[in-house]
Amino acid sequence: MPPIQPSTLDADVLRGHSATIVERSTWPRDRLLAFQSQRLKATLRHAATSSQYYRDSIGDLVSRNAPLEEFPVLTKRLLMQNFDLIVTDARLSRKLVEDHLGGDDPGSPLLGEYRVAATGGTTGEKGLAVFDGPAWLDAIGNTLRFQKIVGIDETTGSIAIFASSHVHISHRIGAELRAFRPAAPKLNVLMPIEDIVETLNKHQPEVISTYPSFVRELAKEAVAGRLRIRPRLVRTSAETLTTDIREIATAAWGATVANSYTCTEAGAMGHECLIASGLHLAEDAFVFEVVDGGNRRVPNGVAGAKLLVTTLTNRALPLVRYEISDIVTLATEPCSCGLPFWRIASIDGRREEVLQFVGRRGETIEVHAHRLRSPLTGAKGVRQYQFRQLSDGLEITISVFAEFDRESVASEVGIAVRSALETVGAKPERVAVRMVDDIGRSGSGAKEKLVIRDSEPREHLPPGT
Ligand SMILES: [Zn+2]
């Protein structure tokens, strides 16, 4: 792991700015939406006048004041292909950003002002982000606001356990926030679990932030009596949060789980309040559209095919209707906490995690891999699992706890998954169960990967093996 770099922001400037952002939490929703719409107009005008890409693609739409729904969508691929034309500072280029990220000090401001980040992404396609000074200050201030919503301030004993590479947005945000918590221990999910347990026991954090999959690991340590902590709150991010993780955290510590939602190219977008019934969205900094496959908005309460995000603060790299392949459903009711920010009721994973099967009548049936999680978490003895789409069905890779019989676990998993598929009308020819000792975390973000595609290597070995 690279060392965590010092904050590039002045703590007092950040405190002052975040107070402005926090104040918006008290606005009535009407005021928030008026603010958003005014910022959107300014953003689109800026993009159409300062970026060659947008001048060509949205210039006409902006000049005739067309609604956002008519604007073209920006995919990650288009962003990367047209990067040099999209950025509004002629000195910036994809090459310059890549060189900076690959250099000795990627956390330092590029050209003295821009913060940059990259993602390998769960979609397997790389993304780059450039934040100008005010946008970066806003992104960090926004994160502080989200923390305040769940009762975290500078005095809260809070420990983060991730493993992002130092070019990831989460690492960059974490580094900035260290300005307020310089003495917090530096943990990551790739360290030996004994060391993590020891540090947590020693520090007794009130709040732990980590991947949902790692909550499960920690809970196991708690159940075994080795981890003796009492956090009131577990913040999760980066992977899809499933209901079983909330139950696990409640059972282990009586802790609330508050999920968060961050995207490299945009920054921190959403966070749950302590009622924990969906992610409140930072609608003062972004416009969110949950849309179908044809980029038309779907009603609240209906799952979209993707989420489109328009960023309202970043002038260096304007993102208009930027496509994120998450399957998102918006809430139908305001949250009882009183925040003016609307909520995402659920994120059912990513488009890339959708598996396809042949149905009884030869039709194609799509099943999100999350629907297959419960037969696996329900099967006794399963420690880890991962899916791979086969042309004639599905392969499930599992690892099993040592005290269980591998053969019977494998057979139980096969039967449970087959029956789950049958209930949704899928009739795969083959459901194969593969046994491994360990499914390693993948990529520089060390996230748990639910579905691997055919083009990817069969399993990711943990680093150092
Ligand atoms: Zn709420």
Short mmCIF file of C-alpha atoms and ligand atoms in Angstrom, two decimals:
data_model
loop_
_atom_site.label_atom_id
_atom_site.label_comp_id
_atom_site.label_asym_id
_atom_site.label_seq_id
_atom_site.Cartn_x
_atom_site.Cartn_y
_atom_site.Cartn_z
CA MET A 1 0.00 0.00 0.00
CA PRO A 2 1.28 3.46 -0.78
CA PRO A 3 1.62 5.81 2.17
CA ILE A 4 -1.37 8.05 2.76
CA GLN A 5 -0.40 11.49 1.56
CA PRO A 6 -0.97 14.70 3.45
CA SER A 7 -4.00 16.85 2.85
CA THR A 8 -3.63 19.46 0.11
CA LEU A 9 -6.29 21.68 1.65
CA ASP A 10 -6.15 24.14 4.50
CA ALA A 11 -8.31 22.78 7.35
CA ASP A 12 -9.82 26.18 8.14
CA VAL A 13 -10.73 26.88 4.52
CA LEU A 14 -12.34 23.46 4.36
CA ARG A 15 -14.25 24.02 7.61
CA GLY A 16 -15.58 27.33 6.33
CA HIS A 17 -16.62 25.93 2.99
CA SER A 18 -18.26 22.85 4.42
CA ALA A 19 -20.36 25.04 6.72
CA THR A 20 -21.86 26.63 3.59
CA ILE A 21 -22.64 23.20 2.17
CA VAL A 22 -23.99 21.86 5.45
CA GLU A 23 -26.37 24.79 5.70
CA ARG A 24 -28.16 23.58 2.55
CA SER A 25 -29.28 20.49 4.47
CA THR A 26 -31.72 22.80 6.24
CA TRP A 27 -33.21 24.26 3.05
CA PRO A 28 -36.74 23.40 1.99
CA ARG A 29 -36.75 21.11 -1.03
CA ASP A 30 -38.13 23.85 -3.32
CA ARG A 31 -35.18 26.06 -2.57
CA LEU A 32 -32.76 23.20 -3.20
CA LEU A 33 -34.33 22.42 -6.58
CA ALA A 34 -34.28 26.08 -7.61
CA PHE A 35 -30.60 26.24 -6.70
CA GLN A 36 -29.94 23.06 -8.66
CA SER A 37 -31.72 24.29 -11.75
CA GLN A 38 -29.88 27.61 -11.69
CA ARG A 39 -26.55 25.75 -11.36
CA LEU A 40 -27.52 23.42 -14.19
CA LYS A 41 -28.16 26.31 -16.56
CA ALA A 42 -24.81 27.86 -15.71
CA THR A 43 -23.05 24.50 -16.11
CA LEU A 44 -24.52 23.83 -19.54
CA ARG A 45 -23.74 27.33 -20.73
CA HIS A 46 -20.17 26.98 -19.51
CA ALA A 47 -19.76 23.56 -21.18
CA ALA A 48 -21.11 24.78 -24.50
CA THR A 49 -18.85 27.83 -24.56
CA SER A 50 -15.64 26.49 -23.01
CA SER A 51 -15.37 22.90 -24.25
CA GLN A 52 -14.99 22.06 -27.90
CA TYR A 53 -16.67 18.68 -27.47
CA TYR A 54 -19.74 20.19 -25.86
CA ARG A 55 -19.81 23.15 -28.25
CA ASP A 56 -20.31 20.64 -31.05
CA SER A 57 -22.57 18.21 -29.21
CA ILE A 58 -24.84 20.47 -27.15
CA GLY A 59 -24.29 24.02 -28.41
CA ASP A 60 -27.63 24.15 -30.25
CA LEU A 61 -29.53 22.53 -27.40
CA VAL A 62 -28.15 25.06 -24.94
CA SER A 63 -28.91 28.04 -27.16
CA ARG A 64 -32.54 27.00 -27.51
CA ASN A 65 -32.82 26.15 -23.81
CA ALA A 66 -33.73 22.51 -24.46
CA PRO A 67 -34.60 20.32 -21.47
CA LEU A 68 -31.79 18.10 -20.14
CA GLU A 69 -33.70 14.99 -21.34
CA GLU A 70 -32.86 15.95 -24.94
CA PHE A 71 -29.12 16.15 -24.34
CA PRO A 72 -26.87 13.32 -25.54
CA VAL A 73 -25.47 10.86 -23.02
CA LEU A 74 -21.75 10.73 -22.24
CA THR A 75 -20.43 7.23 -21.74
CA LYS A 76 -17.11 6.43 -20.12
CA ARG A 77 -15.80 5.39 -23.51
CA LEU A 78 -16.81 8.71 -25.09
CA LEU A 79 -15.27 10.56 -22.16
CA MET A 80 -11.97 8.78 -22.57
CA GLN A 81 -11.92 9.07 -26.37
CA ASN A 82 -12.74 12.78 -26.34
CA PHE A 83 -10.99 13.72 -23.13
CA ASP A 84 -8.78 16.40 -24.67
CA LEU A 85 -11.76 18.08 -26.32
CA ILE A 86 -13.97 17.88 -23.22
CA VAL A 87 -11.60 19.55 -20.74
CA THR A 88 -11.93 23.32 -20.67
CA ASP A 89 -8.30 24.17 -19.97
CA ALA A 90 -6.23 23.75 -23.13
CA ARG A 91 -3.21 22.80 -21.04
CA LEU A 92 -4.96 19.66 -19.79
CA SER A 93 -4.86 16.43 -21.76
CA ARG A 94 -5.40 12.74 -21.18
CA LYS A 95 -1.67 12.19 -21.55
CA LEU A 96 -0.81 14.87 -19.02
CA VAL A 97 -3.29 13.44 -16.50
CA GLU A 98 -2.08 9.88 -17.04
CA ASP A 99 1.54 10.98 -16.63
CA HIS A 100 0.71 12.78 -13.42
CA LEU A 101 -1.16 9.78 -12.05
CA GLY A 102 1.75 7.54 -12.93
CA GLY A 103 4.29 9.96 -11.47
CA ASP A 104 5.85 10.22 -8.02
CA ASP A 105 3.23 12.40 -6.42
CA PRO A 106 -0.19 11.92 -8.02
CA GLY A 107 -1.86 13.53 -5.00
CA SER A 108 -0.19 16.87 -5.61
CA PRO A 109 -2.18 19.40 -7.63
CA LEU A 110 -1.55 19.12 -11.37
CA LEU A 111 -0.52 22.46 -12.93
CA GLY A 112 -0.75 23.79 -9.40
CA GLU A 113 -4.55 23.55 -9.25
CA TYR A 114 -6.16 20.33 -10.51
CA ARG A 115 -6.77 17.20 -8.44
CA VAL A 116 -6.81 14.06 -10.54
CA ALA A 117 -8.01 10.50 -9.98
CA ALA A 118 -8.44 7.29 -11.95
CA THR A 119 -10.50 4.15 -11.75
CA GLY A 120 -10.02 0.69 -13.11
CA GLY A 121 -13.73 0.45 -12.56
CA THR A 122 -16.02 -2.49 -12.03
CA THR A 123 -16.96 -2.11 -15.68
CA GLY A 124 -13.43 -3.00 -16.71
CA GLU A 125 -12.96 0.30 -18.45
CA LYS A 126 -10.66 2.95 -17.15
CA GLY A 127 -11.92 6.39 -16.23
CA LEU A 128 -10.05 9.59 -15.45
CA ALA A 129 -11.20 12.55 -13.43
CA VAL A 130 -9.93 16.10 -13.13
CA PHE A 131 -11.31 18.44 -10.47
CA ASP A 132 -10.63 22.15 -10.48
CA GLY A 133 -9.87 23.85 -7.13
CA PRO A 134 -13.42 24.96 -6.22
CA ALA A 135 -14.88 21.60 -7.35
CA TRP A 136 -12.41 19.70 -5.19
CA LEU A 137 -13.17 21.86 -2.17
CA ASP A 138 -16.84 21.22 -2.85
CA ALA A 139 -16.32 17.45 -3.14
CA ILE A 140 -14.53 17.28 0.21
CA GLY A 141 -17.03 19.66 1.82
CA ASN A 142 -19.82 17.45 0.52
CA THR A 143 -18.20 14.42 2.13
CA LEU A 144 -17.96 16.29 5.42
CA ARG A 145 -21.64 17.14 5.16
CA PHE A 146 -22.52 13.49 4.62
CA GLN A 147 -20.47 12.61 7.69
CA LYS A 148 -22.24 15.24 9.74
CA ILE A 149 -25.59 13.78 8.70
CA VAL A 150 -24.64 10.53 10.44
CA GLY A 151 -23.21 12.32 13.46
CA ILE A 152 -19.51 12.24 12.62
CA ASP A 153 -17.44 15.28 13.47
CA GLU A 154 -13.78 15.97 14.11
CA THR A 155 -13.95 14.40 17.57
CA THR A 156 -15.54 11.11 16.48
CA GLY A 157 -13.35 8.01 16.79
CA SER A 158 -13.55 6.80 13.20
CA ILE A 159 -11.45 4.23 11.36
CA ALA A 160 -11.50 3.47 7.64
CA ILE A 161 -10.48 0.07 6.24
CA PHE A 162 -10.21 0.02 2.46
CA ALA A 163 -7.41 -0.76 0.07
CA SER A 164 -7.77 1.72 -2.68
CA SER A 165 -4.72 2.61 -4.70
CA HIS A 166 -3.48 6.14 -4.14
CA VAL A 167 -4.94 7.31 -7.46
CA HIS A 168 -8.49 6.37 -6.45
CA ILE A 169 -10.96 9.05 -5.52
CA SER A 170 -11.74 7.40 -2.16
CA HIS A 171 -8.07 7.42 -1.26
CA ARG A 172 -7.74 11.04 -2.32
CA ILE A 173 -10.78 12.10 -0.28
CA GLY A 174 -9.52 10.06 2.69
CA ALA A 175 -6.14 11.79 2.46
CA GLU A 176 -7.78 15.23 2.55
CA LEU A 177 -9.90 14.30 5.56
CA ARG A 178 -6.82 13.18 7.45
CA ALA A 179 -6.24 16.87 8.03
CA PHE A 180 -8.81 16.47 10.82
CA ARG A 181 -7.70 13.08 12.11
CA PRO A 182 -3.93 12.79 11.65
CA ALA A 183 -3.55 10.17 14.43
CA ALA A 184 -6.13 7.65 13.13
CA PRO A 185 -4.51 4.26 12.43
CA LYS A 186 -3.92 3.32 8.81
CA LEU A 187 -5.60 0.03 8.04
CA ASN A 188 -6.42 -1.72 4.80
CA VAL A 189 -8.29 -4.92 3.95
CA LEU A 190 -5.17 -6.63 2.61
CA MET A 191 -3.41 -6.58 5.97
CA PRO A 192 -3.46 -9.75 8.11
CA ILE A 193 -6.81 -9.92 9.87
CA GLU A 194 -5.07 -10.43 13.25
CA ASP A 195 -3.39 -7.02 12.91
CA ILE A 196 -6.64 -5.34 11.97
CA VAL A 197 -8.43 -6.94 14.93
CA GLU A 198 -5.69 -5.91 17.33
CA THR A 199 -5.74 -2.28 16.15
CA LEU A 200 -9.52 -2.07 16.33
CA ASN A 201 -9.55 -3.57 19.82
CA LYS A 202 -6.99 -1.02 20.90
CA HIS A 203 -8.70 2.03 19.37
CA GLN A 204 -12.35 1.08 20.00
CA PRO A 205 -13.72 3.12 17.10
CA GLU A 206 -17.22 4.54 17.26
CA VAL A 207 -17.46 4.41 13.48
CA ILE A 208 -15.94 1.99 10.99
CA SER A 209 -15.92 2.63 7.24
CA THR A 210 -15.23 -0.31 4.94
CA TYR A 211 -16.46 -2.51 2.08
CA PRO A 212 -19.70 -4.45 2.70
CA SER A 213 -17.78 -7.69 2.09
CA PHE A 214 -15.33 -6.76 4.84
CA VAL A 215 -18.13 -6.16 7.33
CA ARG A 216 -18.76 -9.86 7.01
CA GLU A 217 -15.10 -10.63 7.80
CA LEU A 218 -15.14 -8.38 10.86
CA ALA A 219 -18.41 -9.82 12.12
CA LYS A 220 -16.88 -13.29 11.92
CA GLU A 221 -14.03 -12.10 14.15
CA ALA A 222 -16.57 -10.62 16.56
CA VAL A 223 -18.60 -13.83 16.71
CA ALA A 224 -15.40 -15.78 17.37
CA GLY A 225 -14.73 -13.47 20.32
CA ARG A 226 -11.47 -12.09 18.95
CA LEU A 227 -12.79 -8.69 17.88
CA ARG A 228 -14.15 -6.86 20.91
CA ILE A 229 -15.48 -3.50 19.76
CA ARG A 230 -18.80 -1.70 19.96
CA PRO A 231 -19.14 0.62 16.92
CA ARG A 232 -22.45 2.46 16.74
CA LEU A 233 -22.15 2.95 13.00
CA VAL A 234 -20.68 1.07 10.06
CA ARG A 235 -20.31 3.09 6.87
CA THR A 236 -20.01 1.09 3.69
CA SER A 237 -19.02 2.00 0.16
CA ALA A 238 -17.71 0.79 -3.21
CA GLU A 239 -19.57 -2.52 -3.41
CA THR A 240 -23.29 -3.21 -3.54
CA LEU A 241 -24.72 -3.29 -0.02
CA THR A 242 -27.11 -6.19 0.50
CA THR A 243 -29.60 -6.55 3.35
CA ASP A 244 -27.73 -9.45 4.90
CA ILE A 245 -24.79 -7.13 5.66
CA ARG A 246 -27.08 -4.82 7.64
CA GLU A 247 -28.37 -7.81 9.59
CA ILE A 248 -24.85 -9.05 10.23
CA ALA A 249 -23.74 -5.66 11.63
CA THR A 250 -26.82 -5.39 13.81
CA ALA A 251 -26.34 -8.91 15.15
CA ALA A 252 -22.62 -8.42 15.83
CA TRP A 253 -22.60 -4.95 17.35
CA GLY A 254 -26.12 -3.51 17.30
CA ALA A 255 -24.66 -1.06 14.79
CA THR A 256 -26.50 0.87 12.10
CA VAL A 257 -25.13 0.47 8.58
CA ALA A 258 -25.13 3.64 6.50
CA ASN A 259 -24.21 3.16 2.88
CA SER A 260 -22.50 5.73 0.67
CA TYR A 261 -22.26 6.24 -3.05
CA THR A 262 -19.18 7.60 -4.78
CA CYS A 263 -18.09 7.73 -8.40
CA THR A 264 -14.52 8.50 -9.41
CA GLU A 265 -15.43 10.92 -12.15
CA ALA A 266 -17.99 12.79 -10.04
CA GLY A 267 -17.00 12.37 -6.38
CA ALA A 268 -19.23 11.65 -3.37
CA MET A 269 -22.80 11.58 -4.65
CA GLY A 270 -24.95 10.09 -1.93
CA HIS A 271 -25.06 8.87 1.65
CA GLU A 272 -27.64 7.35 3.95
CA CYS A 273 -28.89 9.15 7.02
CA LEU A 274 -29.20 7.26 10.32
CA ILE A 275 -32.64 6.00 9.34
CA ALA A 276 -30.70 4.06 6.71
CA SER A 277 -33.49 3.64 4.24
CA GLY A 278 -31.75 4.81 1.09
CA LEU A 279 -29.00 7.13 -0.14
CA HIS A 280 -29.71 10.84 0.11
CA LEU A 281 -28.40 12.51 -3.04
CA ALA A 282 -26.34 15.70 -3.12
CA GLU A 283 -28.71 17.46 -5.50
CA ASP A 284 -27.01 20.80 -4.98
CA ALA A 285 -23.88 19.43 -6.67
CA PHE A 286 -25.38 17.03 -9.24
CA VAL A 287 -28.44 16.36 -11.36
CA PHE A 288 -29.39 12.68 -11.21
CA GLU A 289 -31.60 10.96 -13.78
CA VAL A 290 -32.63 7.35 -13.41
CA VAL A 291 -33.37 6.27 -16.98
CA ASP A 292 -34.31 3.26 -19.08
CA GLY A 293 -32.23 1.78 -21.90
CA GLY A 294 -33.37 4.60 -24.20
CA ASN A 295 -32.23 7.29 -21.72
CA ARG A 296 -35.77 8.26 -20.77
CA ARG A 297 -36.54 8.90 -17.12
CA VAL A 298 -38.36 6.14 -15.29
CA PRO A 299 -40.84 6.97 -12.49
CA ASN A 300 -39.78 6.91 -8.84
CA GLY A 301 -40.07 3.38 -7.48
CA VAL A 302 -39.13 1.79 -10.82
CA ALA A 303 -35.65 0.35 -11.41
CA GLY A 304 -33.80 2.11 -14.23
CA ALA A 305 -31.28 0.59 -16.61
CA LYS A 306 -28.67 3.19 -15.62
CA LEU A 307 -28.07 6.42 -13.80
CA LEU A 308 -27.12 9.64 -15.59
CA VAL A 309 -25.19 12.22 -13.62
CA THR A 310 -24.57 15.84 -14.51
CA THR A 311 -21.95 17.51 -12.33
CA LEU A 312 -22.68 21.10 -11.34
CA THR A 313 -19.47 22.24 -9.70
CA ASN A 314 -16.60 21.07 -11.86
CA ARG A 315 -15.71 23.56 -14.57
CA ALA A 316 -12.52 21.78 -15.66
CA LEU A 317 -14.15 18.56 -16.81
CA PRO A 318 -17.87 19.13 -17.31
CA LEU A 319 -19.88 15.92 -17.22
CA VAL A 320 -23.31 16.20 -18.82
CA ARG A 321 -25.56 13.15 -18.52
CA TYR A 322 -22.62 10.93 -17.66
CA GLU A 323 -23.64 7.30 -17.73
CA ILE A 324 -23.18 5.05 -14.70
CA SER A 325 -24.27 1.48 -15.25
CA ASP A 326 -25.87 0.97 -11.82
CA ILE A 327 -29.39 -0.37 -11.59
CA VAL A 328 -30.97 2.30 -9.42
CA THR A 329 -34.47 2.77 -8.01
CA LEU A 330 -35.49 6.15 -6.58
CA ALA A 331 -37.61 6.38 -3.44
CA THR A 332 -41.29 7.21 -3.79
CA GLU A 333 -41.59 9.14 -0.51
CA PRO A 334 -39.46 11.76 1.25
CA CYS A 335 -37.38 10.43 4.15
CA SER A 336 -38.74 11.06 7.62
CA CYS A 337 -35.40 12.57 8.68
CA GLY A 338 -36.43 15.82 7.00
CA LEU A 339 -33.40 16.29 4.73
CA PRO A 340 -34.34 18.02 1.47
CA PHE A 341 -32.30 15.57 -0.62
CA TRP A 342 -34.21 12.84 -2.44
CA ARG A 343 -33.13 9.25 -1.93
CA ILE A 344 -32.07 6.28 -3.97
CA ALA A 345 -34.17 3.49 -2.44
CA SER A 346 -31.91 0.76 -3.74
CA ILE A 347 -28.97 -0.01 -6.00
CA ASP A 348 -29.29 -3.52 -7.34
CA GLY A 349 -25.76 -3.83 -8.53
CA ARG A 350 -24.36 -3.07 -11.91
CA ARG A 351 -25.47 -3.77 -15.40
CA GLU A 352 -22.30 -5.83 -15.79
CA GLU A 353 -23.53 -8.16 -13.06
CA VAL A 354 -26.60 -9.20 -15.01
CA LEU A 355 -26.44 -12.84 -16.09
CA GLN A 356 -28.29 -14.20 -19.10
CA PHE A 357 -29.95 -17.56 -19.41
CA VAL A 358 -32.18 -19.42 -21.80
CA GLY A 359 -35.77 -19.59 -20.65
CA ARG A 360 -38.22 -22.47 -20.97
CA ARG A 361 -39.41 -21.29 -24.37
CA GLY A 362 -35.97 -20.44 -25.65
CA GLU A 363 -36.28 -16.76 -24.72
CA THR A 364 -33.47 -14.85 -23.00
CA ILE A 365 -33.94 -14.37 -19.27
CA GLU A 366 -31.86 -11.80 -17.43
CA VAL A 367 -31.10 -12.43 -13.80
CA HIS A 368 -29.12 -10.06 -11.68
CA ALA A 369 -26.40 -11.91 -9.80
CA HIS A 370 -27.65 -10.35 -6.56
CA ARG A 371 -30.78 -12.46 -6.86
CA LEU A 372 -28.52 -15.49 -6.52
CA ARG A 373 -26.83 -14.19 -3.41
CA SER A 374 -29.42 -15.48 -0.98
CA PRO A 375 -29.22 -19.14 -2.00
CA LEU A 376 -25.48 -18.82 -1.47
CA THR A 377 -25.53 -16.96 1.81
CA GLY A 378 -28.25 -19.41 2.85
CA ALA A 379 -26.11 -22.45 2.07
CA LYS A 380 -24.23 -23.57 5.18
CA GLY A 381 -20.47 -23.46 4.98
CA VAL A 382 -20.02 -21.07 2.05
CA ARG A 383 -17.28 -18.58 2.79
CA GLN A 384 -16.98 -16.75 -0.55
CA TYR A 385 -18.59 -16.95 -3.93
CA GLN A 386 -18.30 -15.56 -7.41
CA PHE A 387 -20.26 -16.11 -10.63
CA ARG A 388 -19.09 -16.63 -14.17
CA GLN A 389 -21.41 -16.58 -17.12
CA LEU A 390 -21.00 -19.63 -19.37
CA SER A 391 -22.43 -19.87 -22.87
CA ASP A 392 -24.65 -22.72 -21.70
CA GLY A 393 -25.20 -21.68 -18.12
CA LEU A 394 -23.38 -20.60 -15.02
CA GLU A 395 -20.27 -21.43 -13.09
CA ILE A 396 -20.21 -20.66 -9.37
CA THR A 397 -16.83 -20.53 -7.69
CA ILE A 398 -16.98 -20.99 -3.94
CA SER A 399 -14.65 -21.32 -1.02
CA VAL A 400 -15.85 -23.24 2.03
CA PHE A 401 -15.13 -22.95 5.75
CA ALA A 402 -12.70 -25.63 6.87
CA GLU A 403 -15.16 -27.28 9.25
CA PHE A 404 -17.63 -28.11 6.45
CA ASP A 405 -17.61 -30.93 3.97
CA ARG A 406 -16.77 -29.43 0.59
CA GLU A 407 -18.70 -31.96 -1.48
CA SER A 408 -21.96 -31.55 0.35
CA VAL A 409 -21.68 -27.74 0.36
CA ALA A 410 -21.03 -27.80 -3.40
CA SER A 411 -24.00 -30.02 -4.01
CA GLU A 412 -26.28 -27.89 -1.83
CA VAL A 413 -25.15 -24.73 -3.66
CA GLY A 414 -25.80 -26.30 -7.05
CA ILE A 415 -29.32 -27.31 -6.09
CA ALA A 416 -30.16 -23.97 -4.44
CA VAL A 417 -28.96 -21.88 -7.39
CA ARG A 418 -30.70 -24.08 -9.91
CA SER A 419 -33.94 -23.78 -8.03
CA ALA A 420 -33.55 -19.97 -7.69
CA LEU A 421 -33.07 -19.78 -11.45
CA GLU A 422 -36.06 -21.97 -12.11
CA THR A 423 -38.34 -19.70 -10.08
CA VAL A 424 -37.56 -16.86 -12.49
CA GLY A 425 -38.09 -19.06 -15.54
CA ALA A 426 -34.43 -19.61 -16.44
CA LYS A 427 -33.43 -23.10 -17.49
CA PRO A 428 -29.67 -23.21 -17.92
CA GLU A 429 -28.18 -26.37 -19.36
CA ARG A 430 -25.29 -26.26 -16.95
CA VAL A 431 -24.82 -25.05 -13.38
CA ALA A 432 -21.28 -25.91 -12.39
CA VAL A 433 -19.83 -25.44 -8.91
CA ARG A 434 -16.09 -24.94 -8.63
CA MET A 435 -14.20 -25.17 -5.38
CA VAL A 436 -11.16 -23.01 -4.55
CA ASP A 437 -9.33 -22.33 -1.31
CA ASP A 438 -9.73 -18.60 -1.56
CA ILE A 439 -11.24 -16.02 -3.90
CA GLY A 440 -8.88 -13.05 -3.78
CA ARG A 441 -9.94 -9.44 -3.95
CA SER A 442 -9.58 -7.96 -7.37
CA GLY A 443 -7.89 -4.97 -8.89
CA SER A 444 -6.18 -2.03 -7.28
CA GLY A 445 -9.37 -1.24 -5.37
CA ALA A 446 -9.31 -4.72 -3.79
CA LYS A 447 -13.06 -4.97 -4.07
CA GLU A 448 -14.97 -8.17 -3.92
CA LYS A 449 -16.14 -8.97 -7.41
CA LEU A 450 -19.49 -10.68 -7.80
CA VAL A 451 -19.39 -11.56 -11.47
CA ILE A 452 -16.42 -12.17 -13.68
CA ARG A 453 -16.69 -12.19 -17.44
CA ASP A 454 -15.26 -14.70 -19.84
CA SER A 455 -12.45 -12.37 -20.84
CA GLU A 456 -11.16 -12.15 -17.28
CA PRO A 457 -8.78 -14.58 -15.64
CA ARG A 458 -10.48 -17.36 -13.77
CA GLU A 459 -9.61 -16.24 -10.30
CA HIS A 460 -7.74 -13.43 -8.69
CA LEU A 461 -5.10 -14.61 -6.33
CA PRO A 462 -4.46 -12.48 -3.30
CA PRO A 463 -1.39 -10.26 -3.60
CA GLY A 464 1.81 -11.84 -2.46
CA THR A 465 0.88 -15.38 -3.48
ZN ZN B 1 -33.11 10.43 5.75
#
